[in-house]
């Protein structure tokens, strides 16, 4: 038995040694050379039409949303990105020669976008969605390069990332890349028309919608088996997209285009949280591109739905004006739904019963969906609508005690939906408090 244990132990050590040796050999084979630094190119050396196209593409990719911390210094980086592995800071992508990408050649920029490798040969963390950007054409990458290299240089060093061992070892990303990077440019579907393919290119590549709206696995890679089913991002819930959308009213082309360009539609509500700057970027796109995005996403919707929009709107209005849907056993006692109903009457009813000015709560994904965090964030921090939606802001109620917020959320969920009560409301309130400290 002792000999057998020794043999098994030796085999285990040998296997581990082979794994380590093999992993080391792979990492060595996958090392990447540093690309030569260049002198920052003169902005006048870039064609103006190429720069303009790059500006539109940067809007389509929402680049400023991540790479801008202060509106006074666009693209200077520094914004902290929370991940399950720690904090990663967005980098400076202005043409500053010391702290930005001023000494990056077009080849270095293209390699970063397509392969996730910096000019010095180190791997970029996949919080930068190069697993989506790998689909962008070389011509579009060159236009983006022209745009960024003609921005105002800002000298601002990127803060140190807050990643613990072993996640702070960039070399290990070679293994991540081997497993999860499907490198290659977008290939149009010959069975689809040009508009659908343009929408697919924008959604799957440059727009990287799945980076937020698809959950990730334990290694931080997009879980393709749960595509567009929603995920937590920066303390918000990126709601499921078609065909998984919790919106009661099926999405129409008009409603989706309206929402993407203006950030508001009567049937779906207001874009809030991380979606707000996305909408502000989309508003700068040609309308044809926004219609293409809508065409692509709507192609996944079940066209055979027997849900009547008129019936849903009538039900939403009836719920808005209904005085009491609290169960009988709570009507004579101070239960959470009763207390929430009173708080709603005191703080919310004046606006949310005026259905001509606000989307009915019964139609909102933040009320109908599986996660309460978006509704709680709106209550605590308010709603700051996108630029195209004036006069639809909502004040925050951060001074409201947690127990009253919990009661209010329970009442809104009960009164305006037929969905089961949320179970994680207290934890979500605590998380929201931390996010808006």
XYZ file of C-alpha atoms in Angstrom:
437
model
C 0.000 0.000 0.000
C 2.884 2.336 0.875
C 4.495 1.682 -2.516
C 1.150 2.349 -4.204
C 0.760 5.675 -2.358
C 4.294 6.668 -3.336
C 3.565 5.738 -6.937
C 0.341 7.764 -6.918
C 2.088 10.708 -5.297
C 4.884 10.543 -7.839
C 2.358 10.444 -10.664
C 0.561 13.480 -9.257
C 3.793 15.425 -8.935
C 4.784 14.388 -12.447
C 1.393 15.470 -13.826
C 1.621 18.812 -12.049
C 5.164 19.273 -13.340
C 4.040 18.526 -16.884
C 1.142 21.000 -16.552
C 3.453 23.723 -15.239
C 6.123 22.937 -17.828
C 3.578 22.801 -20.617
C 1.957 26.027 -19.439
C 5.353 27.691 -19.232
C 6.240 26.492 -22.714
C 2.938 27.832 -24.047
C 3.422 31.187 -22.362
C 6.943 31.392 -23.792
C 5.708 30.490 -27.252
C 2.929 33.054 -26.995
C 5.096 35.953 -25.862
C 4.790 39.003 -28.076
C 7.449 41.414 -29.216
C 7.448 45.069 -28.352
C 6.640 47.201 -31.389
C 8.866 50.183 -32.093
C 7.819 53.550 -30.698
C 7.174 56.258 -33.259
C 7.342 60.018 -33.144
C 3.802 61.330 -32.570
C 2.391 61.949 -36.047
C 1.303 65.395 -37.115
C -2.477 65.701 -36.945
C -2.420 67.290 -40.409
C -1.051 64.040 -41.828
C -4.439 62.344 -41.447
C -7.201 62.722 -44.016
C -10.108 64.777 -42.646
C -12.738 62.358 -43.973
C -10.943 59.480 -42.236
C -10.926 61.437 -38.981
C -14.645 62.178 -39.309
C -15.397 58.509 -39.930
C -13.292 57.607 -36.917
C -15.294 60.008 -34.780
C -18.531 58.290 -35.805
C -17.018 54.870 -35.142
C -15.800 55.987 -31.709
C -19.374 57.010 -30.926
C -20.643 53.628 -32.126
C -18.134 51.925 -29.816
C -18.932 54.199 -26.830
C -15.182 54.680 -26.357
C -15.607 57.815 -24.260
C -17.861 55.968 -21.809
C -14.951 53.948 -20.447
C -11.909 56.025 -21.357
C -13.154 59.329 -19.946
C -13.231 60.075 -16.239
C -13.606 63.845 -16.490
C -15.545 65.518 -19.288
C -12.824 68.195 -19.337
C -10.267 65.572 -20.395
C -11.935 63.232 -22.921
C -10.198 59.915 -23.567
C -7.546 60.557 -20.870
C -8.518 57.367 -19.012
C -8.395 56.783 -15.296
C -11.938 55.554 -14.840
C -12.029 52.604 -12.418
C -13.756 49.497 -13.775
C -15.012 47.132 -11.087
C -14.547 43.430 -11.874
C -14.889 40.264 -9.762
C -11.071 40.142 -9.744
C -10.485 43.708 -8.588
C -10.307 47.170 -10.124
C -8.930 47.805 -13.611
C -8.424 51.414 -14.714
C -9.200 52.523 -18.250
C -6.103 53.725 -20.063
C -5.228 57.082 -21.578
C -5.885 56.899 -25.337
C -5.055 60.505 -26.176
C -1.920 61.036 -28.303
C 0.179 62.111 -25.315
C 3.641 60.612 -26.015
C 4.411 59.647 -22.410
C 1.118 58.586 -20.799
C -1.096 57.980 -23.821
C -0.752 56.310 -27.225
C 1.209 59.075 -28.935
C 4.118 56.738 -29.708
C 1.903 53.896 -30.960
C 2.071 53.059 -34.628
C -1.051 52.103 -36.590
C 0.141 48.478 -36.401
C 0.421 48.655 -32.609
C -3.083 50.122 -32.337
C -4.486 47.477 -34.675
C -2.829 44.676 -32.664
C -4.326 45.980 -29.428
C -7.819 46.141 -30.921
C -7.680 42.758 -32.645
C -5.545 40.714 -30.253
C -5.554 42.537 -26.912
C -1.773 43.137 -26.877
C -0.166 46.435 -25.933
C 2.643 48.121 -27.872
C 5.175 46.761 -25.346
C 3.967 43.199 -25.960
C 2.041 42.800 -22.675
C -1.537 41.500 -22.673
C -4.456 43.834 -22.089
C -7.061 42.783 -19.547
C -10.267 41.680 -21.289
C -12.272 44.355 -19.489
C -11.143 46.043 -22.734
C -13.452 44.061 -25.029
C -10.996 43.016 -27.709
C -12.875 39.720 -27.936
C -15.529 41.855 -29.677
C -13.219 44.371 -31.356
C -11.402 41.556 -33.148
C -14.362 41.586 -35.550
C -13.770 45.208 -36.645
C -12.383 45.676 -40.163
C -8.858 46.995 -40.655
C -10.231 50.053 -42.442
C -12.407 50.964 -39.468
C -9.485 50.410 -37.079
C -7.414 52.808 -39.172
C -10.191 55.411 -39.024
C -10.350 55.080 -35.235
C -6.563 55.460 -35.076
C -6.756 58.651 -37.122
C -9.428 60.046 -34.825
C -7.651 59.306 -31.552
C -4.266 60.487 -32.791
C -5.790 63.877 -33.633
C -7.364 64.459 -30.210
C -5.901 66.896 -27.701
C -2.988 65.180 -25.898
C -3.562 64.914 -22.156
C -0.693 64.027 -19.846
C -2.342 61.739 -17.298
C -0.821 58.504 -16.088
C -3.172 55.548 -15.665
C -3.543 54.616 -11.970
C -2.278 51.243 -10.806
C -4.846 48.473 -11.103
C -6.188 46.936 -7.920
C -5.909 43.259 -8.814
C -4.797 40.561 -6.395
C -2.460 37.670 -7.218
C -2.593 35.819 -9.573
C -4.903 38.115 -11.560
C -2.254 40.826 -11.621
C 0.065 38.585 -13.659
C -0.585 39.690 -17.226
C 1.314 36.750 -18.731
C -1.448 34.404 -17.576
C -3.776 36.154 -20.004
C -2.113 34.088 -22.720
C -4.156 31.166 -21.414
C -7.321 33.278 -21.310
C -6.733 34.327 -24.889
C -6.183 30.721 -25.971
C -9.488 29.679 -24.403
C -11.756 32.622 -25.113
C -10.484 34.824 -27.938
C -12.021 33.792 -31.234
C -9.895 36.068 -33.375
C -11.183 37.060 -36.780
C -13.015 39.769 -38.701
C -16.764 39.942 -39.077
C -18.139 37.801 -41.887
C -21.488 38.953 -43.345
C -24.272 36.400 -43.544
C -25.019 35.918 -47.251
C -28.590 34.897 -46.415
C -29.289 38.283 -44.788
C -29.608 41.742 -46.313
C -27.134 44.593 -45.945
C -29.068 46.326 -43.145
C -29.153 43.188 -40.989
C -25.441 42.558 -41.548
C -24.593 46.173 -40.710
C -26.558 45.811 -37.479
C -24.808 42.536 -36.677
C -21.416 44.171 -37.264
C -22.246 47.045 -34.918
C -23.862 44.945 -32.166
C -21.397 42.050 -32.144
C -18.228 43.982 -32.946
C -17.770 47.693 -32.479
C -20.793 48.198 -30.214
C -19.839 45.141 -28.100
C -23.377 44.990 -26.637
C -22.816 41.471 -25.321
C -19.919 42.696 -23.158
C -22.502 44.169 -20.776
C -25.755 42.383 -21.575
C -24.344 38.830 -21.413
C -23.192 37.233 -18.132
C -19.593 36.097 -17.753
C -18.129 32.844 -16.503
C -15.777 32.380 -13.556
C -12.831 33.477 -15.702
C -14.423 36.711 -16.852
C -15.249 35.545 -20.371
C -18.616 36.176 -22.002
C -20.876 33.148 -21.573
C -22.115 32.568 -25.110
C -24.596 29.962 -23.875
C -26.434 32.759 -22.025
C -26.186 35.376 -24.745
C -28.039 38.631 -24.044
C -29.682 37.282 -20.878
C -28.539 40.219 -18.722
C -25.685 40.798 -16.275
C -24.516 43.033 -13.428
C -22.219 45.845 -14.627
C -20.822 48.695 -12.496
C -23.490 48.300 -9.851
C -26.340 48.167 -12.390
C -28.194 45.383 -14.156
C -27.706 45.409 -17.915
C -31.154 44.107 -18.744
C -31.706 41.110 -21.003
C -32.037 41.952 -24.683
C -34.332 40.405 -27.241
C -35.422 37.623 -27.123
C -35.026 37.677 -23.311
C -36.271 41.218 -22.645
C -38.533 41.583 -19.588
C -40.340 44.546 -21.214
C -44.061 43.636 -21.239
C -44.703 45.453 -24.532
C -42.904 43.647 -27.378
C -40.258 45.899 -28.892
C -41.221 47.695 -32.085
C -38.836 49.235 -34.592
C -40.102 52.720 -33.757
C -39.779 52.108 -30.016
C -36.270 50.706 -30.242
C -34.940 53.421 -32.549
C -36.551 56.045 -30.334
C -34.958 54.519 -27.242
C -31.502 54.128 -28.805
C -31.354 57.652 -30.230
C -33.171 59.645 -27.531
C -33.028 57.279 -24.547
C -36.759 57.423 -24.023
C -39.926 55.785 -25.221
C -43.360 55.809 -23.643
C -43.610 52.013 -23.775
C -40.144 51.302 -22.328
C -39.047 54.200 -20.124
C -35.779 56.151 -19.813
C -32.203 54.965 -20.283
C -30.412 55.374 -16.953
C -27.104 54.406 -15.376
C -24.382 53.130 -17.750
C -26.882 53.117 -20.626
C -27.216 56.904 -20.478
C -23.794 57.717 -22.003
C -24.308 54.896 -24.511
C -27.454 56.604 -25.774
C -25.646 59.944 -25.914
C -23.068 58.295 -28.181
C -25.652 56.555 -30.353
C -27.358 59.906 -30.939
C -24.294 60.910 -32.981
C -24.606 57.942 -35.346
C -26.299 58.127 -38.740
C -29.921 57.080 -38.377
C -29.323 54.269 -40.855
C -26.900 52.661 -38.393
C -29.394 52.888 -35.532
C -32.092 51.345 -37.727
C -29.622 48.581 -38.638
C -29.007 47.841 -34.944
C -32.753 47.693 -34.411
C -33.229 45.399 -37.414
C -30.594 42.988 -36.129
C -31.916 42.824 -32.561
C -35.559 42.625 -33.607
C -34.745 39.641 -35.824
C -34.466 37.589 -32.625
C -37.892 38.573 -31.295
C -40.776 36.127 -31.421
C -43.076 37.573 -34.064
C -45.886 35.241 -33.056
C -46.506 36.852 -29.669
C -50.232 37.068 -28.934
C -49.720 39.877 -26.385
C -51.879 42.895 -27.158
C -50.047 46.205 -26.737
C -53.371 48.007 -26.167
C -54.314 45.575 -23.413
C -50.928 45.989 -21.753
C -51.175 49.776 -21.859
C -54.708 49.672 -20.464
C -53.586 47.361 -17.662
C -50.584 49.594 -16.915
C -52.824 52.649 -16.672
C -55.313 50.803 -14.477
C -52.518 49.785 -12.095
C -51.226 53.373 -11.995
C -54.578 54.705 -10.866
C -55.648 51.792 -8.675
C -55.861 52.831 -5.025
C -55.296 49.523 -3.352
C -53.892 46.185 -4.413
C -52.581 45.336 -0.953
C -53.727 41.883 0.186
C -56.612 41.824 2.643
C -54.499 40.382 5.446
C -52.318 43.506 5.345
C -55.004 46.137 5.027
C -55.625 46.360 8.749
C -52.011 46.084 9.861
C -48.741 47.845 9.203
C -47.097 45.215 6.981
C -44.351 46.068 4.445
C -46.783 46.371 1.511
C -49.054 48.666 3.503
C -46.139 50.835 4.565
C -44.782 50.806 1.012
C -48.158 51.871 -0.318
C -48.184 54.853 2.019
C -44.628 55.828 1.059
C -45.593 55.539 -2.630
C -48.609 57.807 -2.077
C -46.434 60.372 -0.276
C -43.379 60.392 -2.550
C -44.169 58.864 -5.937
C -47.839 58.985 -6.898
C -47.985 62.613 -8.049
C -45.564 61.925 -10.910
C -46.118 58.251 -11.605
C -49.878 58.577 -11.926
C -49.417 61.261 -14.591
C -48.937 58.679 -17.303
C -48.751 61.270 -20.073
C -45.391 62.495 -18.710
C -43.767 59.277 -17.523
C -43.748 55.705 -18.740
C -46.120 53.656 -16.571
C -44.171 51.761 -13.920
C -45.930 48.575 -14.998
C -44.080 48.735 -18.328
C -40.555 49.302 -17.019
C -37.923 46.555 -17.209
C -36.495 47.828 -13.911
C -39.816 46.895 -12.271
C -40.597 43.756 -14.282
C -37.107 42.217 -14.389
C -35.373 39.678 -12.149
C -33.021 42.099 -10.365
C -34.162 45.048 -8.191
C -30.887 47.015 -8.371
C -31.906 49.401 -11.188
C -35.113 50.421 -9.443
C -33.261 50.878 -6.152
C -30.530 52.933 -7.841
C -33.192 55.189 -9.351
C -34.846 55.681 -5.953
C -31.571 56.458 -4.171
C -29.739 58.459 -6.843
C -32.557 59.609 -9.091
C -32.696 59.589 -12.878
C -30.550 61.800 -15.078
C -31.891 61.227 -18.590
C -29.793 61.263 -21.767
C -29.227 64.526 -23.593
C -32.150 63.938 -25.963
C -34.751 63.690 -23.189
C -35.198 67.097 -21.537
C -37.430 67.615 -18.505
C -37.667 63.952 -17.537
C -35.245 63.827 -14.627
C -36.185 62.389 -11.255
C -34.722 63.494 -7.913
C -33.026 60.946 -5.725
C -34.346 59.967 -2.310
C -31.035 59.082 -0.683
C -32.274 60.394 2.661
C -35.040 57.784 2.727
C -34.226 55.118 5.361
C -33.328 51.677 4.061
C -36.355 50.006 5.600
C -38.680 52.475 3.884
C -36.931 51.909 0.541
C -37.358 48.166 1.056
C -41.077 48.586 1.733
C -41.476 50.906 -1.277
C -39.694 48.501 -3.603
C -41.804 45.594 -2.326
C -44.985 47.564 -2.956
C -43.984 48.699 -6.462
C -43.105 45.137 -7.432
C -46.359 43.783 -6.016
C -48.637 46.534 -7.285
C -47.311 47.023 -10.806
C -46.398 43.464 -11.796
C -47.605 39.905 -11.465
C -44.033 38.728 -10.886
C -42.860 37.130 -7.611
C -41.377 39.362 -4.921
C -37.648 40.040 -5.105
C -35.680 38.180 -2.451
C -32.439 40.178 -2.346
C -33.743 43.704 -1.793
C -31.804 44.463 1.427
C -28.507 43.369 -0.122
C -29.218 45.412 -3.242
C -29.994 48.507 -1.155
C -26.695 48.106 0.701
C -24.846 47.721 -2.614
C -26.528 50.798 -4.062
C -25.612 52.820 -0.981
C -21.961 51.851 -1.436
C -22.024 52.781 -5.119
C -23.425 56.255 -4.478
C -21.421 57.222 -1.406
